[in-house]
Amino acid sequence: MSAGGAGFTQTDGHSGVDGPDVPGGRRPVRERQGPSVWQSSPPGSIYDYIRVATFSLGPDGRIDQWSERAAQMLGIPARHAIGRDPVAAFVPAELRETGYRKVSEILDGREWTGLVPYRKEEGGGADGLAEIYVMPSEAADGGRGALCLVVDVRALRGIETDLAASQAVFGQSPMGFTLFGTDLKLLRVNERFATIFGGPVGKYRGGSAYDFLPRPEAERLIAALRRVLDTGRPVTEMHLVGTAPGKEESRRWSVSVYRLHGASGRPIGVAALAWDVTGRRRAEREAANARRNLALLNEAGARIGNSLDLETTARTLLSVAVPQFCDLASVDLYQGLLAGDEAPPGMTDGSAELRRVAFTSAVSDGPLATAYCVPEGEPGAVAVGAVHRYPFNSPCAGALRTAQVQILPGRDSDDGPELGALVHSTLAVPMVARDTVVGLVQFSRTKGSEPFGERDTALAVELAARAAVCIDNARLYRREHERALMLQRSLLPPGDPEAAGLDIACRYLPGTTATEVGGDWFDVIELPGHRTALVVGDVMGRGLRAAVAMGELRTAVRTLALLDLEPAEVLSALDEIARGLGGGDGDGRATGRAPRSRSGAAPEPVRSARTADLSEVYLATCVYAVYDPVTRRATFANAGHLPPVLVEEGEGAVLLDVPPGMPLGVGGEPFEEIEVDLPDGALLALYTDGLVESRDQPLEEGLQALRAALSGAGDLLEEVCDHVLSALDTSHGQDDIALLTARVHGLPKDAVGDWNLAPEARSVSRARELARDQLTDWGLDALADTTELLVSELVTNALRHGHGEIRLRLLLDRTLVCEVWDADLAQPRRRRARDTDEGGRGLQLVGLLSKRWNSRRTPRGKTVWFELALPDGTSEPADPAEALLSLF
């Protein structure tokens, strides 16, 4: 061994050579034949780490050779060491006697090993501790000497400590620790590795990855080892799957691989650290499932219930569940509940009829039947919309009956691919809302997916419960909505209202489907004398309460109109009624905020500070018009509503200057009325603010657009309505829209008979003659006797109970109307005459023979009228003689 620590190492493990001696210090020589290769080791061998130095003693006990390593380690150059007494030079004074005795024994041929303190400079204390191996030697002349190997004890102890630490780390590590050679064979494994895979540690030495891993995983590991050995780049967190000996459970390991280098930097193998991450992987999977479940619940909370439509809610539930939670799912709801029944027969035992309202699948295009829950009488799957029932003893019926989840495993059978080869597990979850089962949702997973666990079951119950509440809300909303619609539609006039002297067309549009029930209304009311009242109103607010308020106000308008009051009087009385309905304050004025007037500005607040919730509902606007087809004149009164629009032939549309007045329910202000002449062919339009005002369209722009649409409309009223709705923005969904249009044509002059009679007895006969002659001209001879008798009664009453001039008028339109006017304000009263009474039967006779009759006040007296139906050829008019005899 040279002083520089160079030695010879054999790379293949052999200890001999097959060629000539290789002198130390030469460059490596590779034999062309044979496997053995010798090479000169570069600095960095084990001798460098343990700091070995050499020197020799001559026969005289003095140093005759001093290696360069000795000079480096002891810090004494050769010129200062050769020829000196080693004891005197290096051993402290108190130990020299012992040192001389040992040197003598060595020169006598005895070997010696021991610890010797030394100092680097003469006269100093002990600087170090050396372990010296002294071997006697013999020179060529026969003289006795000694060869000494010196090892620094501190370096040696450090190496021992490192080896002990390395052994502790390797042997006591809780992770599997393996060393692979450059041939990828196992050189060493630790106890933990042997414990995991079974057998003693020595069993694995010389083996390979195939001895403890399945072949596919072993090939992956070997490829990684080879890549690390070639490139030097480590591989971390490589996951391998295998089975521990004697256990069937699959385990998962995480492996990190890195290359090992010798002191010279030469690769000497690959180390692998492996630890069992099966539990961690399970925990990660459970955490991922928990996060998925939370995300599903969050998505369900955000999406389910946004619609009040049953089918939409059911489809939303399935879109949340598939494919994030299951592979296919369906929703069945009780048919009776969908029809509005509170508790359909068979609901409690799960045998009632169900309707499939939704189905979603990530694995098929159509519905699939699930094992153990085949509907009764259904050989296969149930289509969406189909009505079915489950057998009483089936798990699905049990889930409905007990309100408990049923887990249905798949089954292998030859019944078809739907039952055996695809679905492997199903959760039948009852949908419970307010302690009532409303339906069943089925979640299914196909083969290849994980089976349902406890967490999945709990999640399915939560999803079904959320959807059940929303579906029940939608069901209740649908029921109440249908009832409200029935109420509102019953309050609106029929689709084609008729009026004398007018052609009528109307439209009603809800703001949205959800707000179809609202407070807008219109009405066409027949008044005595073939007159017609046209009404359009708007109750503030939406929904059922607004519809109820609208119905109450509409009924009040009809009642007041039949009293034949003037339009301003009708609105004044309606205002009092609205305040009574809405709950006004002590001074008779309602609280709340009034709607806008036609100018778009809110009226001045004339209310107390206290606010009642009901009062806001009964604030309303209304325009009331009475059209007389004889005079072709309309009288308008307005309660805070938008002005009517009039379009005369050949002219543009104009807004009628009707005084706006205050909204109904506000009170405190009188209503004004104006009369407007309506020529034949003119078009009159009444409407609500939803037609002309929205967030995107100011009121003035809407009114201008309405005028333009009406000016360019055709002659047919239905086309006029359609044109207006298409020209204006009617899809904003912010407010209801009511539109009432009327084309004026009046009564022809030859359809009116009007006469003034003197207040004298002979006017009775004159009235009979005039009536008979007029009916003859109209071709109504069948009504002549009845008309003549009733006219005689009314004129007689006017002479007997009234005063002043008498006026007789006959009007022919869809019916025959007869009016008798006098100047007395006292209204006639129908009474039941006794058998002994000579009179008092005239009005009874009028009631028996006429279609209807009544009286009304006029500015100068009263008018008593009756109405007769025109002959239709299928029935005979009442016989006056029989009617008269029936009174006795």
mmCIF file of N, CA, C and O in Angstrom, residues 500 526-532 564 627-630 747 809 811 817-819 852 856 863 865-867:
data_model
loop_
_atom_site.group_PDB
_atom_site.id
_atom_site.type_symbol
_atom_site.label_atom_id
_atom_site.label_comp_id
_atom_site.label_asym_id
_atom_site.label_seq_id
_atom_site.Cartn_x
_atom_site.Cartn_y
_atom_site.Cartn_z
ATOM 1 N N ALA A 500 -124.203 46.310 -27.456
ATOM 2 C CA ALA A 500 -124.967 46.986 -28.495
ATOM 3 C C ALA A 500 -124.182 48.176 -29.027
ATOM 4 O O ALA A 500 -123.703 49.011 -28.263
ATOM 5 N N GLU A 526 -123.426 45.188 -19.585
ATOM 6 C CA GLU A 526 -124.608 45.673 -20.297
ATOM 7 C C GLU A 526 -125.467 46.500 -19.338
ATOM 8 O O GLU A 526 -125.814 46.035 -18.242
ATOM 9 N N LEU A 527 -125.834 47.691 -19.763
ATOM 10 C CA LEU A 527 -126.667 48.586 -18.970
ATOM 11 C C LEU A 527 -128.032 48.735 -19.638
ATOM 12 O O LEU A 527 -128.193 48.430 -20.838
ATOM 13 N N PRO A 528 -129.016 49.202 -18.897
ATOM 14 C CA PRO A 528 -130.338 49.426 -19.517
ATOM 15 C C PRO A 528 -130.238 50.388 -20.696
ATOM 16 O O PRO A 528 -129.376 51.267 -20.750
ATOM 17 N N GLY A 529 -131.158 50.206 -21.634
ATOM 18 C CA GLY A 529 -131.174 51.075 -22.808
ATOM 19 C C GLY A 529 -130.081 50.739 -23.796
ATOM 20 O O GLY A 529 -129.669 51.594 -24.590
ATOM 21 N N HIS A 530 -129.666 49.474 -23.800
ATOM 22 C CA HIS A 530 -128.621 49.017 -24.721
ATOM 23 C C HIS A 530 -127.322 49.792 -24.556
ATOM 24 O O HIS A 530 -126.506 49.835 -25.495
ATOM 25 N N ARG A 531 -127.152 50.416 -23.412
ATOM 26 C CA ARG A 531 -125.877 51.073 -23.146
ATOM 27 C C ARG A 531 -124.873 50.038 -22.615
ATOM 28 O O ARG A 531 -125.245 48.962 -22.153
ATOM 29 N N THR A 532 -123.616 50.396 -22.672
ATOM 30 C CA THR A 532 -122.550 49.472 -22.265
ATOM 31 C C THR A 532 -121.531 50.217 -21.406
ATOM 32 O O THR A 532 -121.106 51.327 -21.768
ATOM 33 N N ASP A 564 -127.179 51.875 -12.392
ATOM 34 C CA ASP A 564 -127.270 52.908 -13.426
ATOM 35 C C ASP A 564 -126.856 54.270 -12.894
ATOM 36 O O ASP A 564 -127.463 55.290 -13.204
ATOM 37 N N TYR A 627 -121.053 53.898 -22.699
ATOM 38 C CA TYR A 627 -121.323 54.244 -24.103
ATOM 39 C C TYR A 627 -122.806 54.056 -24.388
ATOM 40 O O TYR A 627 -123.391 53.007 -24.097
ATOM 41 N N ASP A 628 -123.398 55.097 -24.978
ATOM 42 C CA ASP A 628 -124.807 55.074 -25.402
ATOM 43 C C ASP A 628 -124.842 54.945 -26.914
ATOM 44 O O ASP A 628 -124.434 55.875 -27.632
ATOM 45 N N PRO A 629 -125.297 53.815 -27.462
ATOM 46 C CA PRO A 629 -125.272 53.641 -28.922
ATOM 47 C C PRO A 629 -126.285 54.510 -29.646
ATOM 48 O O PRO A 629 -126.198 54.655 -30.873
ATOM 49 N N VAL A 630 -127.264 55.057 -28.918
ATOM 50 C CA VAL A 630 -128.249 55.924 -29.561
ATOM 51 C C VAL A 630 -127.647 57.293 -29.812
ATOM 52 O O VAL A 630 -127.709 57.839 -30.927
ATOM 53 N N LEU A 747 -126.323 52.475 -32.921
ATOM 54 C CA LEU A 747 -127.581 51.894 -33.399
ATOM 55 C C LEU A 747 -128.099 52.706 -34.590
ATOM 56 O O LEU A 747 -128.127 53.940 -34.558
ATOM 57 N N ARG A 809 -139.739 55.105 -25.488
ATOM 58 C CA ARG A 809 -138.672 54.809 -26.456
ATOM 59 C C ARG A 809 -138.527 53.297 -26.578
ATOM 60 O O ARG A 809 -138.479 52.565 -25.584
ATOM 61 N N LEU A 811 -136.069 50.368 -28.450
ATOM 62 C CA LEU A 811 -134.732 50.152 -29.010
ATOM 63 C C LEU A 811 -134.626 48.703 -29.470
ATOM 64 O O LEU A 811 -134.928 47.764 -28.710
ATOM 65 N N VAL A 817 -135.962 46.582 -26.246
ATOM 66 C CA VAL A 817 -136.014 47.324 -24.991
ATOM 67 C C VAL A 817 -137.068 48.408 -25.123
ATOM 68 O O VAL A 817 -137.123 49.134 -26.134
ATOM 69 N N CYS A 818 -137.892 48.524 -24.095
ATOM 70 C CA CYS A 818 -138.903 49.573 -24.036
ATOM 71 C C CYS A 818 -138.659 50.409 -22.796
ATOM 72 O O CYS A 818 -138.516 49.853 -21.682
ATOM 73 N N GLU A 819 -138.609 51.736 -22.926
ATOM 74 C CA GLU A 819 -138.357 52.646 -21.819
ATOM 75 C C GLU A 819 -139.500 53.662 -21.726
ATOM 76 O O GLU A 819 -139.935 54.204 -22.753
ATOM 77 N N ARG A 852 -136.366 40.802 -18.440
ATOM 78 C CA ARG A 852 -135.964 41.489 -17.222
ATOM 79 C C ARG A 852 -136.518 42.899 -17.274
ATOM 80 O O ARG A 852 -136.850 43.407 -18.335
ATOM 81 N N ARG A 856 -134.399 53.277 -13.234
ATOM 82 C CA ARG A 856 -133.205 54.026 -12.891
ATOM 83 C C ARG A 856 -133.541 55.507 -12.812
ATOM 84 O O ARG A 856 -134.489 55.969 -13.446
ATOM 85 N N THR A 863 -136.636 56.443 -15.149
ATOM 86 C CA THR A 863 -136.964 55.656 -16.340
ATOM 87 C C THR A 863 -137.262 54.236 -15.879
ATOM 88 O O THR A 863 -136.463 53.618 -15.162
ATOM 89 N N TRP A 865 -138.055 50.467 -17.393
ATOM 90 C CA TRP A 865 -137.816 49.771 -18.649
ATOM 91 C C TRP A 865 -138.036 48.273 -18.492
ATOM 92 O O TRP A 865 -137.966 47.723 -17.381
ATOM 93 N N PHE A 866 -138.264 47.641 -19.617
ATOM 94 C CA PHE A 866 -138.307 46.174 -19.656
ATOM 95 C C PHE A 866 -137.653 45.723 -20.958
ATOM 96 O O PHE A 866 -137.517 46.488 -21.919
ATOM 97 N N GLU A 867 -137.293 44.454 -20.991
ATOM 98 C CA GLU A 867 -136.559 43.892 -22.133
ATOM 99 C C GLU A 867 -137.196 42.578 -22.522
ATOM 100 O O GLU A 867 -137.518 41.736 -21.667
#
